[in-house]
Short mmCIF file of C-alpha atoms in Angstrom, two decimals:
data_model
loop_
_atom_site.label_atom_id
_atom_site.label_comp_id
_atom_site.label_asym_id
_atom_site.label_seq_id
_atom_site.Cartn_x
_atom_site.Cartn_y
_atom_site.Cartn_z
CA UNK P 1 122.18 71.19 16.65
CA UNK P 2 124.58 68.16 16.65
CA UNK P 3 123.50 67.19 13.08
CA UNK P 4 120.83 68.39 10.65
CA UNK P 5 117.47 66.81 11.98
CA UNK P 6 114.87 69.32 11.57
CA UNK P 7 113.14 70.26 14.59
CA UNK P 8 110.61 72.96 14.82
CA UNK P 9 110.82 74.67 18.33
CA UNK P 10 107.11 74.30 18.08
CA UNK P 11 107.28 70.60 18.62
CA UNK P 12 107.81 70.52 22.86
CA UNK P 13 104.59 72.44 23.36
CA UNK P 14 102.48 70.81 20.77
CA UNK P 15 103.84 67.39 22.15
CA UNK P 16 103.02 68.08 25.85
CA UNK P 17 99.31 69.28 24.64
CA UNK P 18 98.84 65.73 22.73
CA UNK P 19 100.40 64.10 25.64
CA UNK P 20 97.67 65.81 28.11
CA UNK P 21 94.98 65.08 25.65
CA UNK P 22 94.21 68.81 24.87
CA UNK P 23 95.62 68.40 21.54
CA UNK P 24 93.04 66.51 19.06
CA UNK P 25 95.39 64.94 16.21
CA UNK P 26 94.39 65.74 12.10
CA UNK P 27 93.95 63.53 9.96
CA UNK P 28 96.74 62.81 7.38
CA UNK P 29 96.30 63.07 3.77
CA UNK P 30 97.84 60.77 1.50
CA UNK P 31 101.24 61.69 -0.38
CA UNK P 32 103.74 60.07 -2.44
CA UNK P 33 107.26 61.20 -3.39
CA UNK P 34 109.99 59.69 -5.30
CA UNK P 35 114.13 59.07 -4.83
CA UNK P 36 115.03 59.53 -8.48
CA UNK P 37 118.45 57.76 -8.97
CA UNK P 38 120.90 57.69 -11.35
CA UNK P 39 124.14 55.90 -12.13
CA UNK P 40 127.35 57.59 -12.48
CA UNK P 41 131.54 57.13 -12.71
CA UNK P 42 132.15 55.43 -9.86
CA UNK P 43 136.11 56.32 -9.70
CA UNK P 44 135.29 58.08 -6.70
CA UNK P 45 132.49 57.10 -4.46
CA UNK P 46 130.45 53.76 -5.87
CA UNK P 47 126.74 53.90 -6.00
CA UNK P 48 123.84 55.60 -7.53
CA UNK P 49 123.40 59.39 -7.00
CA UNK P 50 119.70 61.07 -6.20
CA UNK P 51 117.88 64.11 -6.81
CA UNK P 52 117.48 66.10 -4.36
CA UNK P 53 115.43 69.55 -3.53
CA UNK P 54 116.28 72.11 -0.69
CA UNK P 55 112.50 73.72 0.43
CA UNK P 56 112.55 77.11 0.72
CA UNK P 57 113.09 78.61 3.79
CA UNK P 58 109.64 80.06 3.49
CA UNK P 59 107.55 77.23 3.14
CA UNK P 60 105.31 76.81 6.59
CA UNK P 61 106.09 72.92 7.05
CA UNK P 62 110.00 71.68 6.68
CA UNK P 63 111.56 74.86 5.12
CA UNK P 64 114.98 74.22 4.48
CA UNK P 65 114.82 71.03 4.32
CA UNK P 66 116.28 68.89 1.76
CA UNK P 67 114.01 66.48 0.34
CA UNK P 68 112.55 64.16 -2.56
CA UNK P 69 110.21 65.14 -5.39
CA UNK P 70 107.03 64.52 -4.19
CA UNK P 71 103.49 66.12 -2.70
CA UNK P 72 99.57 64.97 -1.65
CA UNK P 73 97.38 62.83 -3.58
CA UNK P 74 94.48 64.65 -5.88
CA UNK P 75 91.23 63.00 -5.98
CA UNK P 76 91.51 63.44 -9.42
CA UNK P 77 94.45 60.70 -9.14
CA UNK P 78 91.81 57.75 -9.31
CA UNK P 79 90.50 59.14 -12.51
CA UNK P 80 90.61 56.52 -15.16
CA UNK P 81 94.05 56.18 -16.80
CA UNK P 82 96.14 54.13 -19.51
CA UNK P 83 98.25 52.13 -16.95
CA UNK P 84 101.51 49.77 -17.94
CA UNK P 85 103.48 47.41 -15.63
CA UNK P 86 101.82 45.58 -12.72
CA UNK P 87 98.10 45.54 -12.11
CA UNK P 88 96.26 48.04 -9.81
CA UNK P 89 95.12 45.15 -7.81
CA UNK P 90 99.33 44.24 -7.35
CA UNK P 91 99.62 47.93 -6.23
CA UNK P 92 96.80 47.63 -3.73
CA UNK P 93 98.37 44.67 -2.29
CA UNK P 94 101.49 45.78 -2.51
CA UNK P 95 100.50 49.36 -0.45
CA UNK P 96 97.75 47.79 1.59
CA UNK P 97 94.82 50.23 0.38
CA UNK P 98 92.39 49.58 -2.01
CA UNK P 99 92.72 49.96 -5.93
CA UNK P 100 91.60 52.97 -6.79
CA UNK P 101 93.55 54.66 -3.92
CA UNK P 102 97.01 52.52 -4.87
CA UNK P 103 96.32 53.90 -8.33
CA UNK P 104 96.37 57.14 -6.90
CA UNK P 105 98.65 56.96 -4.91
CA UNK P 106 101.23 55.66 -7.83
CA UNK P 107 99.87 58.58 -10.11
CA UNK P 108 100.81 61.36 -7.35
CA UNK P 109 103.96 59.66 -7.29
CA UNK P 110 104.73 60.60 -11.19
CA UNK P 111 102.79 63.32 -11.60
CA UNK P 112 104.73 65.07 -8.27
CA UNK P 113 107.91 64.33 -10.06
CA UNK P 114 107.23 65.89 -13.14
CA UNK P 115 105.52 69.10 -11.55
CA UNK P 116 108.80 69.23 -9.14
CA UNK P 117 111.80 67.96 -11.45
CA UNK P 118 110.80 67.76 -15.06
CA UNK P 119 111.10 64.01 -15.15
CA UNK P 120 107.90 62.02 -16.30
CA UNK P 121 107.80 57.97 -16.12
CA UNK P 122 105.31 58.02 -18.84
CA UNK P 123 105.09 56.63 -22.83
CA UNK P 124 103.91 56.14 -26.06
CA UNK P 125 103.25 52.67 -25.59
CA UNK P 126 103.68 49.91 -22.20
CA UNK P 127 107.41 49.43 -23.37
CA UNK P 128 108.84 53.20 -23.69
CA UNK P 129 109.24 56.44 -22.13
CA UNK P 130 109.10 60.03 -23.68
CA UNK P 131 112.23 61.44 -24.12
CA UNK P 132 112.91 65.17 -23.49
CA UNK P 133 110.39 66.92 -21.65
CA UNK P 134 111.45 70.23 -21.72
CA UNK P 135 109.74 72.04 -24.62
CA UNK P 136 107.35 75.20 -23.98
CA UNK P 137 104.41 72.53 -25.16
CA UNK P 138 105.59 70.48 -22.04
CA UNK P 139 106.30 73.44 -20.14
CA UNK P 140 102.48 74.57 -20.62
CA UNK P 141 101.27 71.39 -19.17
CA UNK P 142 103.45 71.23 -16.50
CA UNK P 143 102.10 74.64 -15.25
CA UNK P 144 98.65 73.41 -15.38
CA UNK P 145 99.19 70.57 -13.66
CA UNK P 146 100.38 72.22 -10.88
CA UNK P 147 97.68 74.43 -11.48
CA UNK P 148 95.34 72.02 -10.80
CA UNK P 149 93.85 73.20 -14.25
CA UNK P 150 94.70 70.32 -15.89
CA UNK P 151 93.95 66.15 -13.75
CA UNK P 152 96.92 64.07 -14.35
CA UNK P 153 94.52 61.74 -16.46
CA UNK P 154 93.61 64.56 -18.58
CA UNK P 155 97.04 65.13 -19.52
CA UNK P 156 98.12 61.42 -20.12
CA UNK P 157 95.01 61.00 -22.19
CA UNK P 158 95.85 64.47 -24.20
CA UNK P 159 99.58 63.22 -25.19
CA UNK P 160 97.99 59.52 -25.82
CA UNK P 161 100.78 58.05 -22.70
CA UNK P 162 100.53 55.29 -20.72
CA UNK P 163 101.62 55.22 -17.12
CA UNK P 164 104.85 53.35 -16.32
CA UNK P 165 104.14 51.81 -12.88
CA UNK P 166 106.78 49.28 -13.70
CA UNK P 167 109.54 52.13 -13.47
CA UNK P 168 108.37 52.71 -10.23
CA UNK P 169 109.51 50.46 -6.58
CA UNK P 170 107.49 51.23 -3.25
CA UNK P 171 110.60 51.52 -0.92
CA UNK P 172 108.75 52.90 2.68
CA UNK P 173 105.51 54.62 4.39
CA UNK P 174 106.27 57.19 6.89
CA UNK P 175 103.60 58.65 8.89
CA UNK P 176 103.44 62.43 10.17
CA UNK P 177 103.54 62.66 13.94
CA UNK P 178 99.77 63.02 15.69
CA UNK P 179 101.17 66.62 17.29
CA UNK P 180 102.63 67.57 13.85
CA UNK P 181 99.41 70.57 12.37
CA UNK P 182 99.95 68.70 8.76
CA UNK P 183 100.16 65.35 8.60
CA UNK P 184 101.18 62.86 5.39
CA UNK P 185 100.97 59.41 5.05
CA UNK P 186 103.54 58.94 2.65
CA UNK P 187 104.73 56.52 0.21
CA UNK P 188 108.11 56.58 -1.01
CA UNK P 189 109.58 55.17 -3.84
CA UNK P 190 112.68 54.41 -5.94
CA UNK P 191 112.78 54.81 -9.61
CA UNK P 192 115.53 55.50 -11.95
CA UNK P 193 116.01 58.66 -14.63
CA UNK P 194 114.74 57.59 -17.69
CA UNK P 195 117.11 57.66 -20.47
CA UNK P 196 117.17 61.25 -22.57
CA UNK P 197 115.38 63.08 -19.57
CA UNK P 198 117.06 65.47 -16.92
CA UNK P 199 115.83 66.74 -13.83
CA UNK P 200 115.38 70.62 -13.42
CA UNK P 201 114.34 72.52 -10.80
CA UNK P 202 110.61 73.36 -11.96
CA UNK P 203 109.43 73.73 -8.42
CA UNK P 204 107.98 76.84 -6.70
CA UNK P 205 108.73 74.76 -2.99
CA UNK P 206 112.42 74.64 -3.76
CA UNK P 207 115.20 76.74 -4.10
CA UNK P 208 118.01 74.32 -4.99
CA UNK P 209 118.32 71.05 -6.13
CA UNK P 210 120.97 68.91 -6.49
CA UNK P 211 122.25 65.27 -7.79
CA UNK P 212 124.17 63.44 -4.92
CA UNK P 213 125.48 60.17 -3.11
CA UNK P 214 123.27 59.22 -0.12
CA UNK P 215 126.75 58.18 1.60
CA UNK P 216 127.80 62.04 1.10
CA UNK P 217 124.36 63.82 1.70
CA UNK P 218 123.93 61.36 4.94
CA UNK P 219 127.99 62.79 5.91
CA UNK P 220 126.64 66.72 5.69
CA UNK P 221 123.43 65.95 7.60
CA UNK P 222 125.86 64.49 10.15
CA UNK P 223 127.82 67.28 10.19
CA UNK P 224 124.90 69.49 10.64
CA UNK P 225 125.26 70.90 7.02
CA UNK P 226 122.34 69.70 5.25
CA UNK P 227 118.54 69.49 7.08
CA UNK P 228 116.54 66.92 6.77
CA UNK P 229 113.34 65.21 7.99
CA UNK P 230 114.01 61.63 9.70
CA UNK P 231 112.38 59.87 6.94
CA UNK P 232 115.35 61.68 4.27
CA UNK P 233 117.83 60.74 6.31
CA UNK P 234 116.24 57.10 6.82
CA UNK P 235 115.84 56.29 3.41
CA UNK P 236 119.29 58.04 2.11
CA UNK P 237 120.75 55.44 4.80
CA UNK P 238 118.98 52.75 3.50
CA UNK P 239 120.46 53.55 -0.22
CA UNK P 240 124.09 53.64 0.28
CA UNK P 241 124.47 49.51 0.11
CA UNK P 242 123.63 49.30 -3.68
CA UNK P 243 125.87 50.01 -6.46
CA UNK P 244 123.73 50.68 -9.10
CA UNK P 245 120.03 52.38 -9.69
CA UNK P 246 118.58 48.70 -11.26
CA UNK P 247 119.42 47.04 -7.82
CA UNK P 248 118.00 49.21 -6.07
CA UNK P 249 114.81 49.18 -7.84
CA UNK P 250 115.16 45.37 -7.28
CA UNK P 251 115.49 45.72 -3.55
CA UNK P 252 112.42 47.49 -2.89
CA UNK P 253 110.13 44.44 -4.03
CA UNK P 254 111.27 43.07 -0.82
CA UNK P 255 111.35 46.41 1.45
CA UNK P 256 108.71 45.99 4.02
CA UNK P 257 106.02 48.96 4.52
CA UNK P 258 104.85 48.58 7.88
CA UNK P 259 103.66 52.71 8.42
CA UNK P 260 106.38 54.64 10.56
CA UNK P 261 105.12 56.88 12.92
CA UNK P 262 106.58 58.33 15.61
CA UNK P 263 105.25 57.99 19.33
CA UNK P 264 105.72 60.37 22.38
CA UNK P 265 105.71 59.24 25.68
CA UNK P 266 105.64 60.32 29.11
CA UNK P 267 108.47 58.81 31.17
CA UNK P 268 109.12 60.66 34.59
CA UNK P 269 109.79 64.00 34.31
CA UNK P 270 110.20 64.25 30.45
CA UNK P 271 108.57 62.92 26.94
CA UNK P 272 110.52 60.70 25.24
CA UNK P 273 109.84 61.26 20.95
CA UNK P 274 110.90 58.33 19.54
CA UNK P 275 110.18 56.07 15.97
CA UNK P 276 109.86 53.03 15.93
CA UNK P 277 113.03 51.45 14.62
CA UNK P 278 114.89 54.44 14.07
CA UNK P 279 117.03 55.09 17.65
CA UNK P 280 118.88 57.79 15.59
CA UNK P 281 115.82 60.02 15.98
CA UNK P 282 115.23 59.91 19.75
CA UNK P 283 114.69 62.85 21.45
CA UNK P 284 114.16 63.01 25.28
CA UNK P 285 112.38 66.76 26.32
CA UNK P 286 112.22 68.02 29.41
CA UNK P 287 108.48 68.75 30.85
CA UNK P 288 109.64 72.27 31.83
CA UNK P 289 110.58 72.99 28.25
CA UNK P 290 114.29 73.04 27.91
CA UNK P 291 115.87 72.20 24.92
CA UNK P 292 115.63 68.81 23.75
CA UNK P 293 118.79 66.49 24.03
#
């Protein structure tokens, strides 16, 4: 491959099928994941660095990838909840749903990131965040939340924390392809590591995770060294401009969230997979099945 877009040889078939109408699309179910940033020396390369985990090369949908913290929405997400920073009925603007579903959908956001990196956006009170969250206490819950033993409101109310949706800016929405077997609407968004917390890898999807620059993560996915799903590469590409975590946070007020989803067409004698916006991602397949270019 010419760079690291991840592109399961399943995809010509499946996109033929949907293009002939034999293939009946699934519904997607609702996710949310998070680019956790952090400032950091800039003597060498300025900018915020992320977190980032590699999925393991086992896991059915994107292994190998790199990607954010993040996973689906539980129903148990709407759940009544001590909530800080802007109302739900801001959110539901905001992510064009309705309340209940933008409070779950913020929820999966930072719940997902403290099942997958350790990192909770979560206090005592609307003005603070827990510090270190690594104890065997928090360790416990953790588990169970991933689990599923234990709802997300259940645990805030247990601990007595409120839910920092402030901490939290809704950058995009990327939509899984209609030929793609799971689908996610996603939500991404930006928030920075609180102070006295530190990521970890406490996810059974991953096998690596690591801190780095968009500019440099975008470079090895250019050379083909790191694999990614367009919407990684997208957003790390979208990141490199700001210089520190706070203006990023800043810029996504203004980011627009018009859903991206990708579109395959029939033009002559090959489909053309293309999203909207993003010419980077084109891919132009032969009917007969060749390779794609």
């Amino acid at each position: 491959m010419a760079n690291g877009q991840w592109y399961p040889p399943e995809w010509p078939d499946r996109i033929r099928a949907l293009a002939e109408g034999s293939l009946t699309p699934v519904a997607p179910r609702r996710a949310a994941t998070v680019m956790l940033l952090k400032d950091h020396d800039a003597a060498t390369t300025p900018g915020p660095l992320v977190h980032m985990l590699r999925r393991r090369t086992s896991m059915a949908f994107a292994g190998g990838a790199y990607a954010y913290p993040g996973g689906g929405v539980d129903p148990r997400d709407e759940h009544e909840i001590r909530w800080a920073g802007p109302a739900r009925a801001w959110w539901s603007s905001r992510l064009g749903v309705e309340e209940a579903t933008a409070q779950a959908i913020v929820c999966a956001a930072v719940r997902e990131t403290y099942e997958e990196a350790g990192v909770l956006l979560a206090g005592p009170t609307e003005d603070t965040v827990v510090g270190d969250t690594t104890g065997d206490d928090w360790e416990a819950d953790r588990a169970a939340l991933v689990a599923r033993d234990l709802s997300f409101a259940e645990f805030l109310d247990r601990r007595g924390l409120v839910l920092r949706s402030d901490l939290l800016g809704a950058w995009t929405r990327w939509i899984t392809p209609e030929f793609e077997p799971r689908r996610y609407d996603t939500w991404f968004f930006v928030a920075s590591l609180p102070e006295g917390q530190r990521t970890r890898n406490a996810s059974t999807e991953a096998d690596r995770t690591v801190w780095i620059h968009p500019s440099e993560a975008a470079a090895a996915y250019d050379k083909g060294e790191l694999l990614m799903m367009p919407p990684t590469i997208a957003t790390l590409r979208q990141l490199t401009p700001y210089a520190t975590a706070t203006e990023a946070l800043a810029a996504a007020q203004d980011r627009d969230l018009t859903p991206v989803l990708a579109q395959a067409t029939l033009v002559n004698d090959e489909i053309v997979l293309a999203w909207p916006g993003h010419d980077e991602f084109t891919k132009h397949i032969p009917t007969a099945g060749e390779a794609p270019a």
